[in-house]
Amino acid sequence: MQTITSIKKSKSNTPLTMITAYDALFASLFDNKIDIILVGDSLNMSFNAKPDTLSATLDIMIYHTKAVCSGAKDTFIVCDMPFGTYTDEKMALVNASRVYRETGAHAVKIEGGKHRAHIIKELTSNSIAVMGHIGLMPQFVRSEGGYKIRGKDEHDIEQLIEDAIAVEKAGAFCLVIEGVKADVAKKITQSVNIPTIGIGSGVHTDGQVLVWSDVFGFFNEFKPKFVKRYLDGAKLIDDALQRYTQDVKNRVFPANEHTY
Ligand code: KIV
């Protein structure tokens, strides 16, 4: 099982694997087979069918993180701090402490660069491990007017590098880089000593993360360019459901072997 120390040692080494999970069943399928499980606030969309992550609450995140921790006892688990729960140091510490106290999560994740460095510092100096998250930050979708790929001009590149350095200095052990042009993600990765984990940010980061329903083909409304599907999950379910339905309608199920 990974630890903060072993994750930090992954810098410029074999890439880290991270996947989201929101419940005990899937967490148990991923347990011990992946470096990090992220209970992402993406659950608000992929689990809860909401249009964005913003309405996820701390109670919701704690509920799902507890479930994931029950299912995956041998995997490093990170809980996303949801929107509006870390707007100042005091609030962040109270809320992140709840996550530590009430769940078995090993770390929390915070969106934001240098403007959130003081928050990260408050948590790390109070013994709460923090994974940073810069680049495209889904919790900014409304204030930014959409999801926008980052790193398109020199000024933005400079800002992103400053963000990464500030997050590292504040004590984060690891950094998610989302939706950043691959050459820029490479520069950011080279600018910090903590491992970077990319999503939609090319191959040069120290690891990759994807949302589980994207990886296994359960979410088919659209496929972002950065997603690679490793299973046609929705089709497998559909085929199985049709066979189950036919069997019930035709009184083929339950057969003798399923009957007391
Ligand atoms: O909420 C989430 O799942 C995330 C990942 C996509 C990085 O933040």
PDB file of C-alpha atoms and ligand atoms in Angstrom:
ATOM      1  CA  MET A   1       0.000   0.000   0.000  1.00  0.00           C
ATOM      2  CA  GLN A   2       1.242   3.483  -0.860  1.00  0.00           C
ATOM      3  CA  THR A   3       2.065   6.020   1.856  1.00  0.00           C
ATOM      4  CA  ILE A   4       2.842   9.740   1.745  1.00  0.00           C
ATOM      5  CA  THR A   5       6.550   8.798   1.721  1.00  0.00           C
ATOM      6  CA  SER A   6       6.288   6.256  -1.104  1.00  0.00           C
ATOM      7  CA  ILE A   7       4.074   8.600  -3.146  1.00  0.00           C
ATOM      8  CA  LYS A   8       6.656  11.375  -2.792  1.00  0.00           C
ATOM      9  CA  LYS A   9       9.351   8.923  -3.925  1.00  0.00           C
ATOM     10  CA  SER A  10       7.386   8.345  -7.145  1.00  0.00           C
ATOM     11  CA  LYS A  11       8.645  11.682  -8.453  1.00  0.00           C
ATOM     12  CA  SER A  12      10.257  11.024 -11.864  1.00  0.00           C
ATOM     13  CA  ASN A  13       9.799   7.302 -11.262  1.00  0.00           C
ATOM     14  CA  THR A  14       7.232   4.713 -12.392  1.00  0.00           C
ATOM     15  CA  PRO A  15       3.995   6.705 -12.915  1.00  0.00           C
ATOM     16  CA  LEU A  16       1.357   6.629 -10.167  1.00  0.00           C
ATOM     17  CA  THR A  17      -2.151   5.342 -10.942  1.00  0.00           C
ATOM     18  CA  MET A  18      -5.190   7.017  -9.405  1.00  0.00           C
ATOM     19  CA  ILE A  19      -8.872   6.326 -10.057  1.00  0.00           C
ATOM     20  CA  THR A  20     -12.045   7.667  -8.459  1.00  0.00           C
ATOM     21  CA  ALA A  21     -14.439   5.519  -6.432  1.00  0.00           C
ATOM     22  CA  TYR A  22     -17.569   6.522  -4.576  1.00  0.00           C
ATOM     23  CA  ASP A  23     -18.806   3.320  -2.932  1.00  0.00           C
ATOM     24  CA  ALA A  24     -17.551   0.256  -1.077  1.00  0.00           C
ATOM     25  CA  LEU A  25     -18.304  -2.221  -3.871  1.00  0.00           C
ATOM     26  CA  PHE A  26     -16.174  -0.568  -6.556  1.00  0.00           C
ATOM     27  CA  ALA A  27     -13.548   0.439  -3.994  1.00  0.00           C
ATOM     28  CA  SER A  28     -13.160  -3.240  -3.081  1.00  0.00           C
ATOM     29  CA  LEU A  29     -12.658  -4.102  -6.767  1.00  0.00           C
ATOM     30  CA  PHE A  30      -9.879  -1.488  -6.996  1.00  0.00           C
ATOM     31  CA  ASP A  31      -8.310  -2.274  -3.603  1.00  0.00           C
ATOM     32  CA  ASN A  32      -4.605  -3.111  -3.760  1.00  0.00           C
ATOM     33  CA  LYS A  33      -4.621  -2.810  -7.571  1.00  0.00           C
ATOM     34  CA  ILE A  34      -4.198   0.934  -7.901  1.00  0.00           C
ATOM     35  CA  ASP A  35      -1.875   3.356  -6.096  1.00  0.00           C
ATOM     36  CA  ILE A  36      -4.481   5.901  -4.976  1.00  0.00           C
ATOM     37  CA  ILE A  37      -8.283   6.009  -4.816  1.00  0.00           C
ATOM     38  CA  LEU A  38      -9.784   9.492  -5.020  1.00  0.00           C
ATOM     39  CA  VAL A  39     -13.256  10.087  -3.634  1.00  0.00           C
ATOM     40  CA  GLY A  40     -13.676  12.976  -6.042  1.00  0.00           C
ATOM     41  CA  ASP A  41     -16.447  15.542  -5.874  1.00  0.00           C
ATOM     42  CA  SER A  42     -16.990  14.422  -9.485  1.00  0.00           C
ATOM     43  CA  LEU A  43     -19.369  11.999  -7.746  1.00  0.00           C
ATOM     44  CA  ASN A  44     -21.864  14.857  -7.796  1.00  0.00           C
ATOM     45  CA  MET A  45     -21.965  14.453 -11.585  1.00  0.00           C
ATOM     46  CA  SER A  46     -21.176  10.822 -12.300  1.00  0.00           C
ATOM     47  CA  PHE A  47     -22.961   9.334  -9.267  1.00  0.00           C
ATOM     48  CA  ASN A  48     -25.616  11.972  -8.616  1.00  0.00           C
ATOM     49  CA  ALA A  49     -26.403  13.262 -12.150  1.00  0.00           C
ATOM     50  CA  LYS A  50     -25.897  16.920 -11.190  1.00  0.00           C
ATOM     51  CA  PRO A  51     -24.605  19.362 -13.847  1.00  0.00           C
ATOM     52  CA  ASP A  52     -21.378  20.193 -11.940  1.00  0.00           C
ATOM     53  CA  THR A  53     -19.522  19.487  -8.699  1.00  0.00           C
ATOM     54  CA  LEU A  54     -20.636  22.621  -6.857  1.00  0.00           C
ATOM     55  CA  SER A  55     -23.582  21.229  -4.879  1.00  0.00           C
ATOM     56  CA  ALA A  56     -21.607  18.369  -3.302  1.00  0.00           C
ATOM     57  CA  THR A  57     -21.591  18.898   0.477  1.00  0.00           C
ATOM     58  CA  LEU A  58     -19.125  17.876   3.163  1.00  0.00           C
ATOM     59  CA  ASP A  59     -21.677  15.397   4.546  1.00  0.00           C
ATOM     60  CA  ILE A  60     -22.016  13.787   1.106  1.00  0.00           C
ATOM     61  CA  MET A  61     -18.218  13.551   0.707  1.00  0.00           C
ATOM     62  CA  ILE A  62     -17.839  12.069   4.193  1.00  0.00           C
ATOM     63  CA  TYR A  63     -20.596   9.512   3.549  1.00  0.00           C
ATOM     64  CA  HIS A  64     -18.973   8.304   0.322  1.00  0.00           C
ATOM     65  CA  THR A  65     -15.437   8.404   1.738  1.00  0.00           C
ATOM     66  CA  LYS A  66     -16.510   6.214   4.655  1.00  0.00           C
ATOM     67  CA  ALA A  67     -17.979   3.715   2.187  1.00  0.00           C
ATOM     68  CA  VAL A  68     -14.803   3.721   0.069  1.00  0.00           C
ATOM     69  CA  CYS A  69     -12.628   3.267   3.158  1.00  0.00           C
ATOM     70  CA  SER A  70     -14.741   0.256   4.182  1.00  0.00           C
ATOM     71  CA  GLY A  71     -14.280  -1.314   0.744  1.00  0.00           C
ATOM     72  CA  ALA A  72     -10.584  -0.556   0.209  1.00  0.00           C
ATOM     73  CA  LYS A  73      -8.566  -1.230   3.335  1.00  0.00           C
ATOM     74  CA  ASP A  74      -5.248  -1.588   1.500  1.00  0.00           C
ATOM     75  CA  THR A  75      -5.213   1.502  -0.687  1.00  0.00           C
ATOM     76  CA  PHE A  76      -4.215   5.121  -0.097  1.00  0.00           C
ATOM     77  CA  ILE A  77      -7.469   7.136  -0.134  1.00  0.00           C
ATOM     78  CA  VAL A  78      -7.924  10.842  -0.808  1.00  0.00           C
ATOM     79  CA  CYS A  79     -11.159  12.771  -0.103  1.00  0.00           C
ATOM     80  CA  ASP A  80     -11.969  15.856  -2.181  1.00  0.00           C
ATOM     81  CA  MET A  81     -12.885  18.902  -0.104  1.00  0.00           C
ATOM     82  CA  PRO A  82     -16.101  20.150  -1.734  1.00  0.00           C
ATOM     83  CA  PHE A  83     -16.858  23.686  -2.926  1.00  0.00           C
ATOM     84  CA  GLY A  84     -17.259  26.297  -0.186  1.00  0.00           C
ATOM     85  CA  THR A  85     -15.781  24.195   2.624  1.00  0.00           C
ATOM     86  CA  TYR A  86     -12.275  25.724   2.675  1.00  0.00           C
ATOM     87  CA  THR A  87     -12.735  29.411   1.977  1.00  0.00           C
ATOM     88  CA  ASP A  88     -10.663  30.488   5.000  1.00  0.00           C
ATOM     89  CA  GLU A  89      -8.084  28.777   7.177  1.00  0.00           C
ATOM     90  CA  LYS A  90     -10.331  28.218  10.181  1.00  0.00           C
ATOM     91  CA  MET A  91     -13.191  26.758   8.152  1.00  0.00           C
ATOM     92  CA  ALA A  92     -10.782  24.559   6.179  1.00  0.00           C
ATOM     93  CA  LEU A  93      -9.209  23.176   9.343  1.00  0.00           C
ATOM     94  CA  VAL A  94     -12.576  22.450  10.994  1.00  0.00           C
ATOM     95  CA  ASN A  95     -13.905  20.721   7.866  1.00  0.00           C
ATOM     96  CA  ALA A  96     -10.758  18.788   6.925  1.00  0.00           C
ATOM     97  CA  SER A  97     -10.472  17.650  10.560  1.00  0.00           C
ATOM     98  CA  ARG A  98     -13.998  16.240  10.249  1.00  0.00           C
ATOM     99  CA  VAL A  99     -12.873  14.253   7.203  1.00  0.00           C
ATOM    100  CA  TYR A 100      -9.876  12.873   9.137  1.00  0.00           C
ATOM    101  CA  ARG A 101     -11.924  12.141  12.265  1.00  0.00           C
ATOM    102  CA  GLU A 102     -14.978  10.595  10.610  1.00  0.00           C
ATOM    103  CA  THR A 103     -13.433   8.681   7.703  1.00  0.00           C
ATOM    104  CA  GLY A 104     -10.280   6.658   7.145  1.00  0.00           C
ATOM    105  CA  ALA A 105      -9.035   8.971   4.358  1.00  0.00           C
ATOM    106  CA  HIS A 106      -5.269   9.438   4.292  1.00  0.00           C
ATOM    107  CA  ALA A 107      -5.398  12.907   2.718  1.00  0.00           C
ATOM    108  CA  VAL A 108      -7.701  15.617   1.423  1.00  0.00           C
ATOM    109  CA  LYS A 109      -7.591  17.364  -1.960  1.00  0.00           C
ATOM    110  CA  ILE A 110      -7.932  21.129  -2.369  1.00  0.00           C
ATOM    111  CA  GLU A 111      -8.449  23.008  -5.649  1.00  0.00           C
ATOM    112  CA  GLY A 112      -6.393  26.173  -6.100  1.00  0.00           C
ATOM    113  CA  GLY A 113      -2.873  27.511  -6.538  1.00  0.00           C
ATOM    114  CA  LYS A 114      -1.130  30.411  -4.864  1.00  0.00           C
ATOM    115  CA  HIS A 115      -4.368  32.052  -3.676  1.00  0.00           C
ATOM    116  CA  ARG A 116      -5.085  28.879  -1.669  1.00  0.00           C
ATOM    117  CA  ALA A 117      -1.520  28.293  -0.412  1.00  0.00           C
ATOM    118  CA  HIS A 118      -2.367  29.745   3.038  1.00  0.00           C
ATOM    119  CA  ILE A 119      -5.210  27.203   3.354  1.00  0.00           C
ATOM    120  CA  ILE A 120      -2.954  24.286   2.395  1.00  0.00           C
ATOM    121  CA  LYS A 121      -0.326  25.540   4.881  1.00  0.00           C
ATOM    122  CA  GLU A 122      -2.925  25.680   7.671  1.00  0.00           C
ATOM    123  CA  LEU A 123      -3.900  22.055   7.045  1.00  0.00           C
ATOM    124  CA  THR A 124      -0.413  20.623   6.540  1.00  0.00           C
ATOM    125  CA  SER A 125       0.889  22.407   9.650  1.00  0.00           C
ATOM    126  CA  ASN A 126      -1.961  20.756  11.577  1.00  0.00           C
ATOM    127  CA  SER A 127      -1.045  17.228  10.436  1.00  0.00           C
ATOM    128  CA  ILE A 128      -3.536  16.930   7.573  1.00  0.00           C
ATOM    129  CA  ALA A 129      -1.985  15.677   4.332  1.00  0.00           C
ATOM    130  CA  VAL A 130      -3.005  17.702   1.286  1.00  0.00           C
ATOM    131  CA  MET A 131      -3.051  16.827  -2.403  1.00  0.00           C
ATOM    132  CA  GLY A 132      -3.134  20.028  -4.478  1.00  0.00           C
ATOM    133  CA  HIS A 133      -5.123  20.542  -7.691  1.00  0.00           C
ATOM    134  CA  ILE A 134      -4.285  23.219 -10.266  1.00  0.00           C
ATOM    135  CA  GLY A 135      -5.017  23.958 -13.937  1.00  0.00           C
ATOM    136  CA  LEU A 136      -8.631  23.442 -14.927  1.00  0.00           C
ATOM    137  CA  MET A 137     -10.469  23.419 -11.602  1.00  0.00           C
ATOM    138  CA  PRO A 138     -14.060  22.134 -11.847  1.00  0.00           C
ATOM    139  CA  GLN A 139     -15.129  24.082  -8.727  1.00  0.00           C
ATOM    140  CA  PHE A 140     -14.470  27.299 -10.719  1.00  0.00           C
ATOM    141  CA  VAL A 141     -16.768  26.295 -13.612  1.00  0.00           C
ATOM    142  CA  ARG A 142     -19.385  28.975 -12.946  1.00  0.00           C
ATOM    143  CA  SER A 143     -17.026  31.815 -12.052  1.00  0.00           C
ATOM    144  CA  GLU A 144     -14.845  31.020 -15.102  1.00  0.00           C
ATOM    145  CA  GLY A 145     -17.839  30.537 -17.418  1.00  0.00           C
ATOM    146  CA  GLY A 146     -17.015  26.944 -18.406  1.00  0.00           C
ATOM    147  CA  TYR A 147     -14.263  24.335 -18.466  1.00  0.00           C
ATOM    148  CA  LYS A 148     -11.236  25.876 -20.164  1.00  0.00           C
ATOM    149  CA  ILE A 149      -7.962  24.208 -21.115  1.00  0.00           C
ATOM    150  CA  ARG A 150      -5.089  26.002 -19.381  1.00  0.00           C
ATOM    151  CA  GLY A 151      -1.566  26.883 -20.433  1.00  0.00           C
ATOM    152  CA  LYS A 152      -2.385  28.488 -23.743  1.00  0.00           C
ATOM    153  CA  ASP A 153      -0.226  31.638 -23.400  1.00  0.00           C
ATOM    154  CA  GLU A 154       2.983  32.688 -21.669  1.00  0.00           C
ATOM    155  CA  HIS A 155       1.203  34.579 -18.876  1.00  0.00           C
ATOM    156  CA  ASP A 156      -0.996  31.583 -18.034  1.00  0.00           C
ATOM    157  CA  ILE A 157       2.019  29.240 -18.118  1.00  0.00           C
ATOM    158  CA  GLU A 158       3.851  31.511 -15.667  1.00  0.00           C
ATOM    159  CA  GLN A 159       0.794  31.588 -13.374  1.00  0.00           C
ATOM    160  CA  LEU A 160       0.504  27.795 -13.416  1.00  0.00           C
ATOM    161  CA  ILE A 161       4.169  27.304 -12.520  1.00  0.00           C
ATOM    162  CA  GLU A 162       3.835  29.846  -9.694  1.00  0.00           C
ATOM    163  CA  ASP A 163       0.711  27.989  -8.506  1.00  0.00           C
ATOM    164  CA  ALA A 164       2.514  24.636  -8.450  1.00  0.00           C
ATOM    165  CA  ILE A 165       5.499  26.039  -6.539  1.00  0.00           C
ATOM    166  CA  ALA A 166       3.213  27.766  -4.006  1.00  0.00           C
ATOM    167  CA  VAL A 167       1.245  24.544  -3.421  1.00  0.00           C
ATOM    168  CA  GLU A 168       4.481  22.596  -2.901  1.00  0.00           C
ATOM    169  CA  LYS A 169       5.883  25.244  -0.526  1.00  0.00           C
ATOM    170  CA  ALA A 170       2.651  25.121   1.491  1.00  0.00           C
ATOM    171  CA  GLY A 171       3.386  21.455   2.189  1.00  0.00           C
ATOM    172  CA  ALA A 172       1.248  19.485  -0.297  1.00  0.00           C
ATOM    173  CA  PHE A 173       2.667  15.988  -0.916  1.00  0.00           C
ATOM    174  CA  CYS A 174       1.323  15.628  -4.451  1.00  0.00           C
ATOM    175  CA  LEU A 175      -0.354  17.764  -7.126  1.00  0.00           C
ATOM    176  CA  VAL A 176      -3.154  17.066  -9.605  1.00  0.00           C
ATOM    177  CA  ILE A 177      -2.760  18.959 -12.898  1.00  0.00           C
ATOM    178  CA  GLU A 178      -6.039  19.014 -14.823  1.00  0.00           C
ATOM    179  CA  GLY A 179      -6.738  20.162 -18.382  1.00  0.00           C
ATOM    180  CA  VAL A 180      -3.310  21.642 -19.095  1.00  0.00           C
ATOM    181  CA  LYS A 181      -1.471  21.457 -22.421  1.00  0.00           C
ATOM    182  CA  ALA A 182       0.988  18.561 -22.328  1.00  0.00           C
ATOM    183  CA  ASP A 183       4.175  20.619 -22.821  1.00  0.00           C
ATOM    184  CA  VAL A 184       3.074  22.979 -20.033  1.00  0.00           C
ATOM    185  CA  ALA A 185       2.232  20.080 -17.682  1.00  0.00           C
ATOM    186  CA  LYS A 186       5.765  18.831 -18.389  1.00  0.00           C
ATOM    187  CA  LYS A 187       7.246  22.222 -17.403  1.00  0.00           C
ATOM    188  CA  ILE A 188       5.125  22.317 -14.219  1.00  0.00           C
ATOM    189  CA  THR A 189       6.200  18.768 -13.357  1.00  0.00           C
ATOM    190  CA  GLN A 190       9.848  19.778 -13.790  1.00  0.00           C
ATOM    191  CA  SER A 191       9.327  22.867 -11.606  1.00  0.00           C
ATOM    192  CA  VAL A 192       8.337  21.003  -8.421  1.00  0.00           C
ATOM    193  CA  ASN A 193       9.806  18.204  -6.320  1.00  0.00           C
ATOM    194  CA  ILE A 194       6.447  16.623  -5.467  1.00  0.00           C
ATOM    195  CA  PRO A 195       4.841  14.152  -7.896  1.00  0.00           C
ATOM    196  CA  THR A 196       2.232  15.496 -10.297  1.00  0.00           C
ATOM    197  CA  ILE A 197      -0.813  13.467 -11.336  1.00  0.00           C
ATOM    198  CA  GLY A 198      -2.347  14.495 -14.633  1.00  0.00           C
ATOM    199  CA  ILE A 199      -5.841  14.348 -16.066  1.00  0.00           C
ATOM    200  CA  GLY A 200      -6.167  15.616 -19.613  1.00  0.00           C
ATOM    201  CA  SER A 201      -2.625  16.938 -19.293  1.00  0.00           C
ATOM    202  CA  GLY A 202      -0.554  14.548 -21.425  1.00  0.00           C
ATOM    203  CA  VAL A 203       1.983  11.878 -20.669  1.00  0.00           C
ATOM    204  CA  HIS A 204       4.777  13.788 -18.886  1.00  0.00           C
ATOM    205  CA  THR A 205       3.248  13.984 -15.384  1.00  0.00           C
ATOM    206  CA  ASP A 206       4.325  11.599 -12.589  1.00  0.00           C
ATOM    207  CA  GLY A 207       0.975   9.799 -12.691  1.00  0.00           C
ATOM    208  CA  GLN A 208      -2.503   9.719 -14.205  1.00  0.00           C
ATOM    209  CA  VAL A 209      -6.029   9.914 -12.791  1.00  0.00           C
ATOM    210  CA  LEU A 210      -9.387   9.162 -14.414  1.00  0.00           C
ATOM    211  CA  VAL A 211     -12.989   8.982 -13.243  1.00  0.00           C
ATOM    212  CA  TRP A 212     -14.019   5.317 -12.905  1.00  0.00           C
ATOM    213  CA  SER A 213     -17.217   5.576 -14.984  1.00  0.00           C
ATOM    214  CA  ASP A 214     -15.165   7.036 -17.855  1.00  0.00           C
ATOM    215  CA  VAL A 215     -12.506   4.291 -17.614  1.00  0.00           C
ATOM    216  CA  PHE A 216     -15.080   1.495 -17.687  1.00  0.00           C
ATOM    217  CA  GLY A 217     -17.447   2.982 -20.261  1.00  0.00           C
ATOM    218  CA  PHE A 218     -20.456   3.497 -17.991  1.00  0.00           C
ATOM    219  CA  PHE A 219     -20.793   7.157 -18.915  1.00  0.00           C
ATOM    220  CA  ASN A 220     -21.580   7.440 -22.603  1.00  0.00           C
ATOM    221  CA  GLU A 221     -23.288  10.808 -23.037  1.00  0.00           C
ATOM    222  CA  PHE A 222     -20.011  12.222 -24.320  1.00  0.00           C
ATOM    223  CA  LYS A 223     -16.349  11.221 -24.225  1.00  0.00           C
ATOM    224  CA  PRO A 224     -13.771  13.913 -23.499  1.00  0.00           C
ATOM    225  CA  LYS A 225     -10.665  13.621 -25.707  1.00  0.00           C
ATOM    226  CA  PHE A 226      -8.466  12.726 -22.721  1.00  0.00           C
ATOM    227  CA  VAL A 227     -10.523   9.663 -21.731  1.00  0.00           C
ATOM    228  CA  LYS A 228      -9.489   6.168 -22.791  1.00  0.00           C
ATOM    229  CA  ARG A 229     -12.173   3.523 -22.227  1.00  0.00           C
ATOM    230  CA  TYR A 230     -10.903   0.145 -21.029  1.00  0.00           C
ATOM    231  CA  LEU A 231     -14.316  -1.549 -20.946  1.00  0.00           C
ATOM    232  CA  ASP A 232     -17.662  -1.141 -22.683  1.00  0.00           C
ATOM    233  CA  GLY A 233     -19.455  -1.265 -19.321  1.00  0.00           C
ATOM    234  CA  ALA A 234     -22.795   0.237 -20.385  1.00  0.00           C
ATOM    235  CA  LYS A 235     -23.088  -2.273 -23.254  1.00  0.00           C
ATOM    236  CA  LEU A 236     -22.202  -5.229 -21.000  1.00  0.00           C
ATOM    237  CA  ILE A 237     -24.918  -4.165 -18.541  1.00  0.00           C
ATOM    238  CA  ASP A 238     -27.419  -3.627 -21.332  1.00  0.00           C
ATOM    239  CA  ASP A 239     -26.761  -7.112 -22.810  1.00  0.00           C
ATOM    240  CA  ALA A 240     -26.981  -8.786 -19.398  1.00  0.00           C
ATOM    241  CA  LEU A 241     -30.164  -6.896 -18.506  1.00  0.00           C
ATOM    242  CA  GLN A 242     -31.816  -8.002 -21.754  1.00  0.00           C
ATOM    243  CA  ARG A 243     -30.914 -11.649 -21.066  1.00  0.00           C
ATOM    244  CA  TYR A 244     -32.212 -11.403 -17.468  1.00  0.00           C
ATOM    245  CA  THR A 245     -35.447  -9.769 -18.666  1.00  0.00           C
ATOM    246  CA  GLN A 246     -35.990 -12.458 -21.336  1.00  0.00           C
ATOM    247  CA  ASP A 247     -35.313 -15.253 -18.853  1.00  0.00           C
ATOM    248  CA  VAL A 248     -37.836 -13.857 -16.359  1.00  0.00           C
ATOM    249  CA  LYS A 249     -40.487 -13.152 -19.009  1.00  0.00           C
ATOM    250  CA  ASN A 250     -40.041 -16.677 -20.469  1.00  0.00           C
ATOM    251  CA  ARG A 251     -39.943 -18.372 -17.020  1.00  0.00           C
ATOM    252  CA  VAL A 252     -36.419 -19.663 -17.747  1.00  0.00           C
ATOM    253  CA  PHE A 253     -35.185 -18.030 -14.538  1.00  0.00           C
ATOM    254  CA  PRO A 254     -35.253 -19.203 -11.794  1.00  0.00           C
ATOM    255  CA  ALA A 255     -34.297 -22.719 -12.960  1.00  0.00           C
ATOM    256  CA  ASN A 256     -34.121 -25.770 -10.686  1.00  0.00           C
ATOM    257  CA  GLU A 257     -30.588 -24.925  -9.538  1.00  0.00           C
ATOM    258  CA  HIS A 258     -31.796 -21.542  -8.289  1.00  0.00           C
ATOM    259  CA  THR A 259     -34.786 -22.966  -6.431  1.00  0.00           C
ATOM    260  CA  TYR A 260     -35.069 -24.277  -2.812  1.00  0.00           C
TER     261      TYR A 260
HETATM  262  O1  KIV B   1     -13.425  15.124  -8.576  1.00  0.00           O
HETATM  263  C1  KIV B   1     -12.622  14.434  -9.229  1.00  0.00           C
HETATM  264  O2  KIV B   1     -12.893  13.293  -9.611  1.00  0.00           O
HETATM  265  C2  KIV B   1     -11.317  15.033  -9.521  1.00  0.00           C
HETATM  266  C3  KIV B   1     -10.440  14.322 -10.498  1.00  0.00           C
HETATM  267  C4  KIV B   1     -11.011  14.320 -11.846  1.00  0.00           C
HETATM  268  C5  KIV B   1      -9.045  14.824 -10.446  1.00  0.00           C
HETATM  269  O3  KIV B   1     -10.996  16.057  -8.988  1.00  0.00           O
END
